[in-house]
Coordinates of N, CA and C in Angstrom, one line a residue:
X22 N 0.9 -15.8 6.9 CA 0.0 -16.2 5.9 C 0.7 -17.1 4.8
X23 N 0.0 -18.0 4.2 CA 0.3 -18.7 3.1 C -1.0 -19.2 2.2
X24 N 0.1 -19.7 1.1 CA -0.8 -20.2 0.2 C -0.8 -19.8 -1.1
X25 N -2.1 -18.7 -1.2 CA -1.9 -17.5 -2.5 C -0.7 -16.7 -2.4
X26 N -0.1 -16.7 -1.5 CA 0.8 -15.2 -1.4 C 2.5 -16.2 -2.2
X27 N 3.2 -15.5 -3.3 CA 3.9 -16.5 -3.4 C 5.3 -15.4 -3.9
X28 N 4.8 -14.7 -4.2 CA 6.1 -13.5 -4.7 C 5.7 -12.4 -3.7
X29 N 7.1 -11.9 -3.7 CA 7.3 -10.2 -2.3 C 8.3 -9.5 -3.4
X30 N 7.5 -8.1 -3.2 CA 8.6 -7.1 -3.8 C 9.3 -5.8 -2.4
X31 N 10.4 -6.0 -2.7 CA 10.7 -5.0 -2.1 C 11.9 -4.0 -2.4
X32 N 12.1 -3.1 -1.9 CA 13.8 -2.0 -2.5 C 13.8 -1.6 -1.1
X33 N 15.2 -1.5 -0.6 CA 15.8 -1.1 0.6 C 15.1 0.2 1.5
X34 N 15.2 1.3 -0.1 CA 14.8 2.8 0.3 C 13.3 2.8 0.9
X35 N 12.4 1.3 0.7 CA 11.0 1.9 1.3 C 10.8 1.0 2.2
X36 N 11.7 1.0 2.9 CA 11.4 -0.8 3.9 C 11.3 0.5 5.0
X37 N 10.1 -0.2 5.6 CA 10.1 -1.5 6.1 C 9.0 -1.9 5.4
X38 N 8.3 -1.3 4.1 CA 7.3 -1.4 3.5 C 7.5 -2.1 2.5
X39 N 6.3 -3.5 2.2 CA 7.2 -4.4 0.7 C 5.7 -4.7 0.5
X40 N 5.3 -5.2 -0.7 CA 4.3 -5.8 -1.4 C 4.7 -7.5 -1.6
X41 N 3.4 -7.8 -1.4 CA 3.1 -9.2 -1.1 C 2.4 -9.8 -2.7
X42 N 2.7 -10.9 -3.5 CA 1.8 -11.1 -4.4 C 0.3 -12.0 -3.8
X43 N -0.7 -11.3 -4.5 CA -1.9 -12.3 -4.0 C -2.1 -12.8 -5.2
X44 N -2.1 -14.4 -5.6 CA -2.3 -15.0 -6.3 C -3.8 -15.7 -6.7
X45 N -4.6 -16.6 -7.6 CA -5.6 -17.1 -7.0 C -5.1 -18.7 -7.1
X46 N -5.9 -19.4 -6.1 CA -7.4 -18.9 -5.8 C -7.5 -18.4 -4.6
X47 N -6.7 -17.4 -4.3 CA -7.5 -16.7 -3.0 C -7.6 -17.4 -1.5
X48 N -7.1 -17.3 -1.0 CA -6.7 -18.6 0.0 C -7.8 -17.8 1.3
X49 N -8.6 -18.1 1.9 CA -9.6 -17.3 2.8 C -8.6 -16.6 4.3
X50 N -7.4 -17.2 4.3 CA -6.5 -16.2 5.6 C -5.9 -14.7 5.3
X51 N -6.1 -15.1 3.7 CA -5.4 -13.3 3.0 C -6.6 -12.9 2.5
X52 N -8.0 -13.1 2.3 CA -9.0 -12.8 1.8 C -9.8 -11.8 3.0
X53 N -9.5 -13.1 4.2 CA -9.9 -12.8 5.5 C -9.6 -11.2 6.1
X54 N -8.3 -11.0 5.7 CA -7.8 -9.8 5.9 C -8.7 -8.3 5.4
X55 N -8.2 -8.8 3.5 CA -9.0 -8.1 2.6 C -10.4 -8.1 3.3
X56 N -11.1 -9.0 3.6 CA -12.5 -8.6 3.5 C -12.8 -7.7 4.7
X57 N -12.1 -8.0 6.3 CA -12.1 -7.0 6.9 C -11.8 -5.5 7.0
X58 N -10.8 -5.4 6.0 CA -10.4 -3.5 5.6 C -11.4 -3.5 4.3
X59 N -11.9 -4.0 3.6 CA -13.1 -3.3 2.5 C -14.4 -3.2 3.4
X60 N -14.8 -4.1 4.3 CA -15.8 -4.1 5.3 C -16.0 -3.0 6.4
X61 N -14.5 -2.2 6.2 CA -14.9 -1.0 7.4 C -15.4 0.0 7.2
X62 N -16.6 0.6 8.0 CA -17.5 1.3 7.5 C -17.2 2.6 7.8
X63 N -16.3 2.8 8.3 CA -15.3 4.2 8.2 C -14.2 4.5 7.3
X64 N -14.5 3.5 6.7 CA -13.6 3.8 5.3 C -14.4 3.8 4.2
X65 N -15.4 3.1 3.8 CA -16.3 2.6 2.6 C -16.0 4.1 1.7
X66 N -16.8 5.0 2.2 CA -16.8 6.6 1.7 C -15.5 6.4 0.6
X67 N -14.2 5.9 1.3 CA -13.3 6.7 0.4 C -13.3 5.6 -1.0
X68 N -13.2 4.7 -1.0 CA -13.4 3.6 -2.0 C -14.6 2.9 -2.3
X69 N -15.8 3.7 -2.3 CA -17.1 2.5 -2.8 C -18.1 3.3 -2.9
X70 N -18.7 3.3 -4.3 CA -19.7 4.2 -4.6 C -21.1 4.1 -4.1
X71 N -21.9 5.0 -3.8 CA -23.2 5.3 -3.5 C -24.1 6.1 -4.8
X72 N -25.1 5.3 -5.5 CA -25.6 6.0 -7.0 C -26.6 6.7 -6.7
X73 N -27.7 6.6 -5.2 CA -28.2 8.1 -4.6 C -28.7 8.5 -3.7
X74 N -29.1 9.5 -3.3 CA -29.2 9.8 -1.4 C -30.1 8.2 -0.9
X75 N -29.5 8.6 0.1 CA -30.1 7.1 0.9 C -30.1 5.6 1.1
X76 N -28.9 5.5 0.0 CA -28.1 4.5 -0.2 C -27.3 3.7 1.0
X77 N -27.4 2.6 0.9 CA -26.1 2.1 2.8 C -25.3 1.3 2.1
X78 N -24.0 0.9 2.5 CA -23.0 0.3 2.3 C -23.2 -0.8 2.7
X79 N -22.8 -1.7 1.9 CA -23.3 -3.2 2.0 C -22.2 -4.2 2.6
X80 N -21.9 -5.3 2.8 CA -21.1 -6.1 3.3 C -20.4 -6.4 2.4
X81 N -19.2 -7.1 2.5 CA -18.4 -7.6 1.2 C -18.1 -9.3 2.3
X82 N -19.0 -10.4 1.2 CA -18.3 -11.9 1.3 C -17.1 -12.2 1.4
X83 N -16.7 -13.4 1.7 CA -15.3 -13.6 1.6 C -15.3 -14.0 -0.5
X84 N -16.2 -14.5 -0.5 CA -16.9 -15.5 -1.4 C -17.2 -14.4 -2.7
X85 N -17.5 -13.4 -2.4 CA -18.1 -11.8 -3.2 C -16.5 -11.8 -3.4
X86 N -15.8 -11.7 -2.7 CA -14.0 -10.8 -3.1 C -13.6 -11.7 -4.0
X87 N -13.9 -13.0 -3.6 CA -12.9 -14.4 -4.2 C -13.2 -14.4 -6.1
X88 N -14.5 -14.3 -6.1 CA -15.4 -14.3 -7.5 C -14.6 -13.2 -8.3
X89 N -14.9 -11.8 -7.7 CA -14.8 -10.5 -8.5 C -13.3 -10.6 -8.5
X90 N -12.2 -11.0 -7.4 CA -10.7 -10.7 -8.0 C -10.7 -11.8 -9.3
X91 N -11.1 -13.3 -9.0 CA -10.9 -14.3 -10.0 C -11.9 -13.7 -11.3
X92 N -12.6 -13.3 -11.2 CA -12.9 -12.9 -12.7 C -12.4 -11.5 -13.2
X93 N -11.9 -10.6 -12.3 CA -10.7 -9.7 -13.0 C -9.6 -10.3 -13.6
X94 N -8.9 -11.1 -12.8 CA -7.3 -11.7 -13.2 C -7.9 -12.6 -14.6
X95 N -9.2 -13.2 -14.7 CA -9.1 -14.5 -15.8 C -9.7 -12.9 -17.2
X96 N -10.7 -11.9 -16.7 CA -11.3 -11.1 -17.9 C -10.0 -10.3 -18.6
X97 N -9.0 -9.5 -17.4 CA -7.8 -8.6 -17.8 C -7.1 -9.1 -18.0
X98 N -6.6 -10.7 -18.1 CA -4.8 -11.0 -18.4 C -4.2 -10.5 -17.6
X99 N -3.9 -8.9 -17.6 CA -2.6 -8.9 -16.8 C -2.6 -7.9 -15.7
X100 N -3.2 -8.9 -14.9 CA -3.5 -8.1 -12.9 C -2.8 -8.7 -12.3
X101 N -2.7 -8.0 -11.6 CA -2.2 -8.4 -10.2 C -2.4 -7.3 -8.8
X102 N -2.8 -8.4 -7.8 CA -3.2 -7.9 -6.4 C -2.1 -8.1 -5.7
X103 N -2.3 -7.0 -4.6 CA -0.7 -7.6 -3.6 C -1.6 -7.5 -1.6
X104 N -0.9 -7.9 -0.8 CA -0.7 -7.1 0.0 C 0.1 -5.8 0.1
X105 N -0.4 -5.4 1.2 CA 0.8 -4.1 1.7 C 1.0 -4.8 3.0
X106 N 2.8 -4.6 2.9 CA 2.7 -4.9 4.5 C 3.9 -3.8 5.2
X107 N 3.6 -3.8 6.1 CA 4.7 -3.3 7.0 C 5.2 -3.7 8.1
X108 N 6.8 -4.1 8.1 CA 7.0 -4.9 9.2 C 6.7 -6.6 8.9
X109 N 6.6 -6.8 7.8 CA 5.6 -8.1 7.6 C 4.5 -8.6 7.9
X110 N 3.8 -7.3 8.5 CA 2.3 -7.6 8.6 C 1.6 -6.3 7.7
X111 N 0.2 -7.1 6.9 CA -0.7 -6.6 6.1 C -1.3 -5.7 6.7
X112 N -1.3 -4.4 6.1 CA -1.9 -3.2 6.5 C -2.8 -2.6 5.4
X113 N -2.9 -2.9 4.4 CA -3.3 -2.5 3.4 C -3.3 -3.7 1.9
X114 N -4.0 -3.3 1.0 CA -4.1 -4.2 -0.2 C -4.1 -2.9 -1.5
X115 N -3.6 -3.5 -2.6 CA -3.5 -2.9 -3.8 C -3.3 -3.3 -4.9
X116 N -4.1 -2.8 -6.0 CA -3.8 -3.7 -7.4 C -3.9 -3.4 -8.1
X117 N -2.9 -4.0 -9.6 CA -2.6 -3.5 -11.1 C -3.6 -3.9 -11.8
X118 N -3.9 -3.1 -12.4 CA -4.3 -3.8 -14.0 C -3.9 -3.0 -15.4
X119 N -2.9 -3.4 -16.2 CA -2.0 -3.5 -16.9 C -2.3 -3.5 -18.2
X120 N -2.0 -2.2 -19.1 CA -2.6 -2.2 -20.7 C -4.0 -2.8 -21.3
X121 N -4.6 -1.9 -20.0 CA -6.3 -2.2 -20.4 C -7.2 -0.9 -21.3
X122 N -7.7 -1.1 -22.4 CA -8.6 -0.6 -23.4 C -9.0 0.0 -22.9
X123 N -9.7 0.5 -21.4 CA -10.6 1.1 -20.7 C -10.3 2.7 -19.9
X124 N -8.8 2.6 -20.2 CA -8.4 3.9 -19.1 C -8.5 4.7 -20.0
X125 N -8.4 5.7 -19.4 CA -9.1 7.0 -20.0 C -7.7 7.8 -20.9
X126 N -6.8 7.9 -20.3 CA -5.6 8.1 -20.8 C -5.3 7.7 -22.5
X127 N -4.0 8.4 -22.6 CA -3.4 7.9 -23.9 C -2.6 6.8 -23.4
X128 N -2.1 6.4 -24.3 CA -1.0 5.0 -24.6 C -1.4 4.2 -23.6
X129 N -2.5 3.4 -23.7 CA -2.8 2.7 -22.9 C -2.5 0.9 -22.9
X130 N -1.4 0.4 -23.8 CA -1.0 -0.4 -23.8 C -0.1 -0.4 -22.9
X131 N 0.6 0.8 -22.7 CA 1.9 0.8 -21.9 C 1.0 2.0 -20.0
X132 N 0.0 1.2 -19.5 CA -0.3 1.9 -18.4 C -0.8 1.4 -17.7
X133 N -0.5 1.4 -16.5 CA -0.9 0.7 -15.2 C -1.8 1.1 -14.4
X134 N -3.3 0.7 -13.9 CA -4.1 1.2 -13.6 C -4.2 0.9 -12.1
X135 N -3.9 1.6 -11.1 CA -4.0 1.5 -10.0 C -5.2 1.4 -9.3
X136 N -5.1 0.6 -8.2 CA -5.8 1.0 -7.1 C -5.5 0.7 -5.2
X137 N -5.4 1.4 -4.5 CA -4.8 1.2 -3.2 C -5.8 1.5 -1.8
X138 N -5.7 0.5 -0.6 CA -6.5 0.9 0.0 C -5.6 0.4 1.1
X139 N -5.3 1.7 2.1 CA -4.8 1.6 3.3 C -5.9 1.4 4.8
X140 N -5.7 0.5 5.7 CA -6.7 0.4 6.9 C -6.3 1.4 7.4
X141 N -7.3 2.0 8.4 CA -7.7 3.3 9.1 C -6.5 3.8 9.9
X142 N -6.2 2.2 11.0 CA -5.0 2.7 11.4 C -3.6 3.3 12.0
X143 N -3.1 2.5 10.3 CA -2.1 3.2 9.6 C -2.0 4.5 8.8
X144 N -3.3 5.2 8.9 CA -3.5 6.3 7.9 C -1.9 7.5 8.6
X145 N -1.8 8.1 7.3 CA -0.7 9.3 8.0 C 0.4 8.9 8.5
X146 N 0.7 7.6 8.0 CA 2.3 7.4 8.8 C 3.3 6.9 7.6
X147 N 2.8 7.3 6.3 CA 4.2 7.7 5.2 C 4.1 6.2 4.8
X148 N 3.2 5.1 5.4 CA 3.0 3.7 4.4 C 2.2 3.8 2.9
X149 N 1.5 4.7 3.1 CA 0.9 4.6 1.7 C 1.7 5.2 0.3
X150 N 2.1 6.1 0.9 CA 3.2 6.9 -0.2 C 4.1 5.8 -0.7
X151 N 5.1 5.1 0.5 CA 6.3 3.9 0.0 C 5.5 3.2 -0.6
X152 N 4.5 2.7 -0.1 CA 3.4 1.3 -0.7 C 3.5 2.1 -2.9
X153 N 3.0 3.1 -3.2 CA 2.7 3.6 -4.6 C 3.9 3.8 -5.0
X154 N 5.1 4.1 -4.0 CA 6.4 4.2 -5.0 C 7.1 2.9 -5.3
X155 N 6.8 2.0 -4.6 CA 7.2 0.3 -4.8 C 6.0 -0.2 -6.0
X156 N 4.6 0.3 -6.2 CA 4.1 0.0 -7.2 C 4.7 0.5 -8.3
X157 N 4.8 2.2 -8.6 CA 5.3 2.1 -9.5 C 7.0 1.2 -10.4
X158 N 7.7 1.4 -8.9 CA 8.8 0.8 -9.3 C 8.3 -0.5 -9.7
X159 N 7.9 -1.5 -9.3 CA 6.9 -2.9 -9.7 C 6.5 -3.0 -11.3
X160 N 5.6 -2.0 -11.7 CA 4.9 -1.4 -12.9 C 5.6 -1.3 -13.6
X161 N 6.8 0.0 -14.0 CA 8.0 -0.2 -14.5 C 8.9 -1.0 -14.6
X162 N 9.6 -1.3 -13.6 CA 10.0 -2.8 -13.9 C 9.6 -4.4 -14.4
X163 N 8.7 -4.3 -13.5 CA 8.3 -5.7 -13.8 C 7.4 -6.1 -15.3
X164 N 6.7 -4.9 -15.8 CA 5.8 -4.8 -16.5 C 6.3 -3.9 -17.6
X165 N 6.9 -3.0 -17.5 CA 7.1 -2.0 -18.5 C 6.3 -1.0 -18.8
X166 N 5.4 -0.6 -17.9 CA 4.5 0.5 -17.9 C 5.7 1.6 -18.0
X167 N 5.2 2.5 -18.3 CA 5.6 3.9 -18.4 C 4.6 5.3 -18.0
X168 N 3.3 4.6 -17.9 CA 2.6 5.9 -17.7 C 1.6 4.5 -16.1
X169 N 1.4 6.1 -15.3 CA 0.2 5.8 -13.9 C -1.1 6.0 -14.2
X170 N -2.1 5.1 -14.2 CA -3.5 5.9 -13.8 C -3.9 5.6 -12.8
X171 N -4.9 6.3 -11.8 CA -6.0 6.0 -10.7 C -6.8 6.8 -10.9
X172 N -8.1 6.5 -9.9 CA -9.1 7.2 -9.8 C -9.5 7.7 -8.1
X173 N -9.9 9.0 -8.0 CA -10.1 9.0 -6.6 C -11.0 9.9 -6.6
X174 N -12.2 9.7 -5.2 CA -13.0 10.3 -5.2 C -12.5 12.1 -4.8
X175 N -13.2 12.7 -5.7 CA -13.2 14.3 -5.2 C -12.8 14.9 -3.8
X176 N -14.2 14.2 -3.0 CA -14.2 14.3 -1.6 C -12.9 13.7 -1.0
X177 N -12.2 13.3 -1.1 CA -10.9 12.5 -0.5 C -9.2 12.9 -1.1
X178 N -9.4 14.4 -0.5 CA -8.6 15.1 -0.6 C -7.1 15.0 0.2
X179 N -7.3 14.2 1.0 CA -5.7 13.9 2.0 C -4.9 12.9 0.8
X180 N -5.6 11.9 0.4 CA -5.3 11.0 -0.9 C -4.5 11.7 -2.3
X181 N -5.6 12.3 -2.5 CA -5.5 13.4 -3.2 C -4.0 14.3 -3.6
X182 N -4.1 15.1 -2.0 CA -2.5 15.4 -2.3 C -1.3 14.6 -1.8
X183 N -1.1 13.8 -1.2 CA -0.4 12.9 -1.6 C -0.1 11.9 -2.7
X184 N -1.0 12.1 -3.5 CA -0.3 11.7 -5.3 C -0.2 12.8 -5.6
X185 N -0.5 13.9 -5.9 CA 0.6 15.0 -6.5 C 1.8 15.1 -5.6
X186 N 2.0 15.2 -4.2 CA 3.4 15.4 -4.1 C 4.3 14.1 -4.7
X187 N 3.6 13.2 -4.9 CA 4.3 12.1 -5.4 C 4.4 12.6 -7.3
X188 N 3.8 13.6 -7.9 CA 3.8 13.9 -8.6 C 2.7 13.4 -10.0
X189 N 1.8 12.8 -9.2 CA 0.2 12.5 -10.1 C -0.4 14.1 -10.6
X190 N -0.9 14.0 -12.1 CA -2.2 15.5 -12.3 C -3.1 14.7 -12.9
X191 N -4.3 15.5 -11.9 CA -5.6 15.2 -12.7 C -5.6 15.4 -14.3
X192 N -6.1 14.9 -14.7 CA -6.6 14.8 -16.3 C -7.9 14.5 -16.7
X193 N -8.7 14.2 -15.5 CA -9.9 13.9 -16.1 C -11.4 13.5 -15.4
X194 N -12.4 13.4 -15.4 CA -13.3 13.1 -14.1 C -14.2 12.4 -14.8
X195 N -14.8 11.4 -13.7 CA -16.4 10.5 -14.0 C -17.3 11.9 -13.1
X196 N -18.1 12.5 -13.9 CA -19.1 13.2 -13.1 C -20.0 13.0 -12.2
X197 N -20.5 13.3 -10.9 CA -21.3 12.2 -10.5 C -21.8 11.2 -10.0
X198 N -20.6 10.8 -9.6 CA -20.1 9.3 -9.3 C -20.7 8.6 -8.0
X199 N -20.5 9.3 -7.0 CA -20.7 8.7 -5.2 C -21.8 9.7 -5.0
X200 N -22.5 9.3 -3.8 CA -23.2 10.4 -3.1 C -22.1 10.2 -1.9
X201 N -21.9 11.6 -1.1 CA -21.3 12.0 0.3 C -21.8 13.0 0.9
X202 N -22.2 12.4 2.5 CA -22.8 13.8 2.8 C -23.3 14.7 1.8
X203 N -24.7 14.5 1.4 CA -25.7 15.3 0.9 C -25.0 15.4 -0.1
X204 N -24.4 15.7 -0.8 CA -23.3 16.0 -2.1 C -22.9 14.8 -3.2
X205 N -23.7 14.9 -4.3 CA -23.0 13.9 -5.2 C -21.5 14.1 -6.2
X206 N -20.2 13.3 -5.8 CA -19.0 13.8 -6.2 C -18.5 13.4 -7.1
X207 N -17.9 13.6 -8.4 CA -16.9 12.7 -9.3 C -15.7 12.5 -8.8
X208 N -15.3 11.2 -9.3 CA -14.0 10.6 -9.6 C -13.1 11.1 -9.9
X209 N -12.5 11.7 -10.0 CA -11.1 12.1 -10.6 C -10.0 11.6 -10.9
X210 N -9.2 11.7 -12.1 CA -8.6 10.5 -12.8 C -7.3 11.1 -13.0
X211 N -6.1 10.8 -12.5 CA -5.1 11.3 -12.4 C -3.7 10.6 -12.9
X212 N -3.0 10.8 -13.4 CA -1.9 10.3 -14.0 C -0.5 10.5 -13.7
X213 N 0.4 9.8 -13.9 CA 1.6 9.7 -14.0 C 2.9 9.3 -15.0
X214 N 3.7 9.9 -15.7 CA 4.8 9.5 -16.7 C 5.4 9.1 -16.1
X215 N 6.3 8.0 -16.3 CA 7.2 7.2 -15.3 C 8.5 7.2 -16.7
X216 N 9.9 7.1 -15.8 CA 11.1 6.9 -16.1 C 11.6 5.8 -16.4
X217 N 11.5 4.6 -17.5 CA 11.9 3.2 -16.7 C 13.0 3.2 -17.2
X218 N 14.3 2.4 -16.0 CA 13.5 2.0 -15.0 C 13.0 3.0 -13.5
X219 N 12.4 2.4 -12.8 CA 12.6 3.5 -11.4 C 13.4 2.8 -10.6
X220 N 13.5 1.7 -10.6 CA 15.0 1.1 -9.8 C 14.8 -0.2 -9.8
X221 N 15.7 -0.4 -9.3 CA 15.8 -2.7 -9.5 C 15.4 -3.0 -7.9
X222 N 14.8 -4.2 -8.9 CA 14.4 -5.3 -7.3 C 15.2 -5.7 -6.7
X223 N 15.0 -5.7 -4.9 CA 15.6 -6.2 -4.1 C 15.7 -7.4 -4.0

């Protein structure tokens, strides 16, 4: 792929796993990617809300992705999307957004608001963990974050504890949030204090 993709982060300790920068405008062969892992409908559940029974999951444009990342990067200042790849091929996508008014947390000038989404897959094979420890190293370094946020649904408990072993605690929840299987779930909002730095770029 080319085009948008113009910076790679990576550190020795999580290779074969490195982050890709997605830039805009969005070039439709890395979009192409993205839109097919947000498009799968065996994943939607874990990343895309439902507001109440009987709701279906809708399609995502190439054109829908292109708009909503370019009007995050121009509304937030300071985002950034990546790929995940492993091996040098895209398996996943993930993205910052950087001392925003909105997280729920303290010191929010200094916090990096995550979000990551691995294809089906690759689930369980130790890429998503390296992928969030190269973010935070990323965050920290490159940015000067010091503190983690994300949000994850309730129901999506494998996720779940793999940011605590990585050492995330909940701190907080959107009540309510998705419908799943008959069950309406909150968000849960979890954190991280970071050391900077966590290590230097390769």
């Amino acid at each position: 792929m080319s085009g948008s993709r113009s910076s790679h982060f990576s550190l020795p300790e999580y290779q074969p796993v490195s982050l890709q920068v997605l830039e805009a405008p969005f070039t439709d062969e890395d979009l192409g990617f993205v839109c097919a892992l947000y498009n799968d409908m065996d994943m939607k559940y874990l990343h895309r809300e439902l507001e109440k029974p009987g709701d279906e999951y809708t399609l995502d444009t190439l054109e829908e992705l292109r708009t909503g990342r370019c009007r995050l990067a121009r509304e937030n200042g300071r985002t950034t999307f990546f790929l995940i790849l492993h091996e040098g091929k895209p398996v996943g996508e993930c993205s910052v957004l950087f001392g925003q008014p909105w997280v729920l947390g303290t010191d929010k000038d200094n916090t990096a608001f995550i979000g990551i989404v691995i294809a089906k897959e690759h689930h369980r094979k130790g890429i998503g963990q390296k992928a969030m420890q190269l973010l935070e190293a990323f965050c920290s370094n490159q940015l000067g974050a010091t503190r983690m946020e994300l949000g994850v649904f309730e129901h999506n408990t494998i996720a779940m504890g793999m940011y605590g072993k990585l050492g995330y605690s909940a701190f907080d929840k959107y009540p309510d949030l998705t419908w799943w299987q008959g069950k309406c779930w909150p968000a849960i909002h979890m954190e991280k204090h970071l050391q900077a730095p966590v290590d230097k770029e390769n």
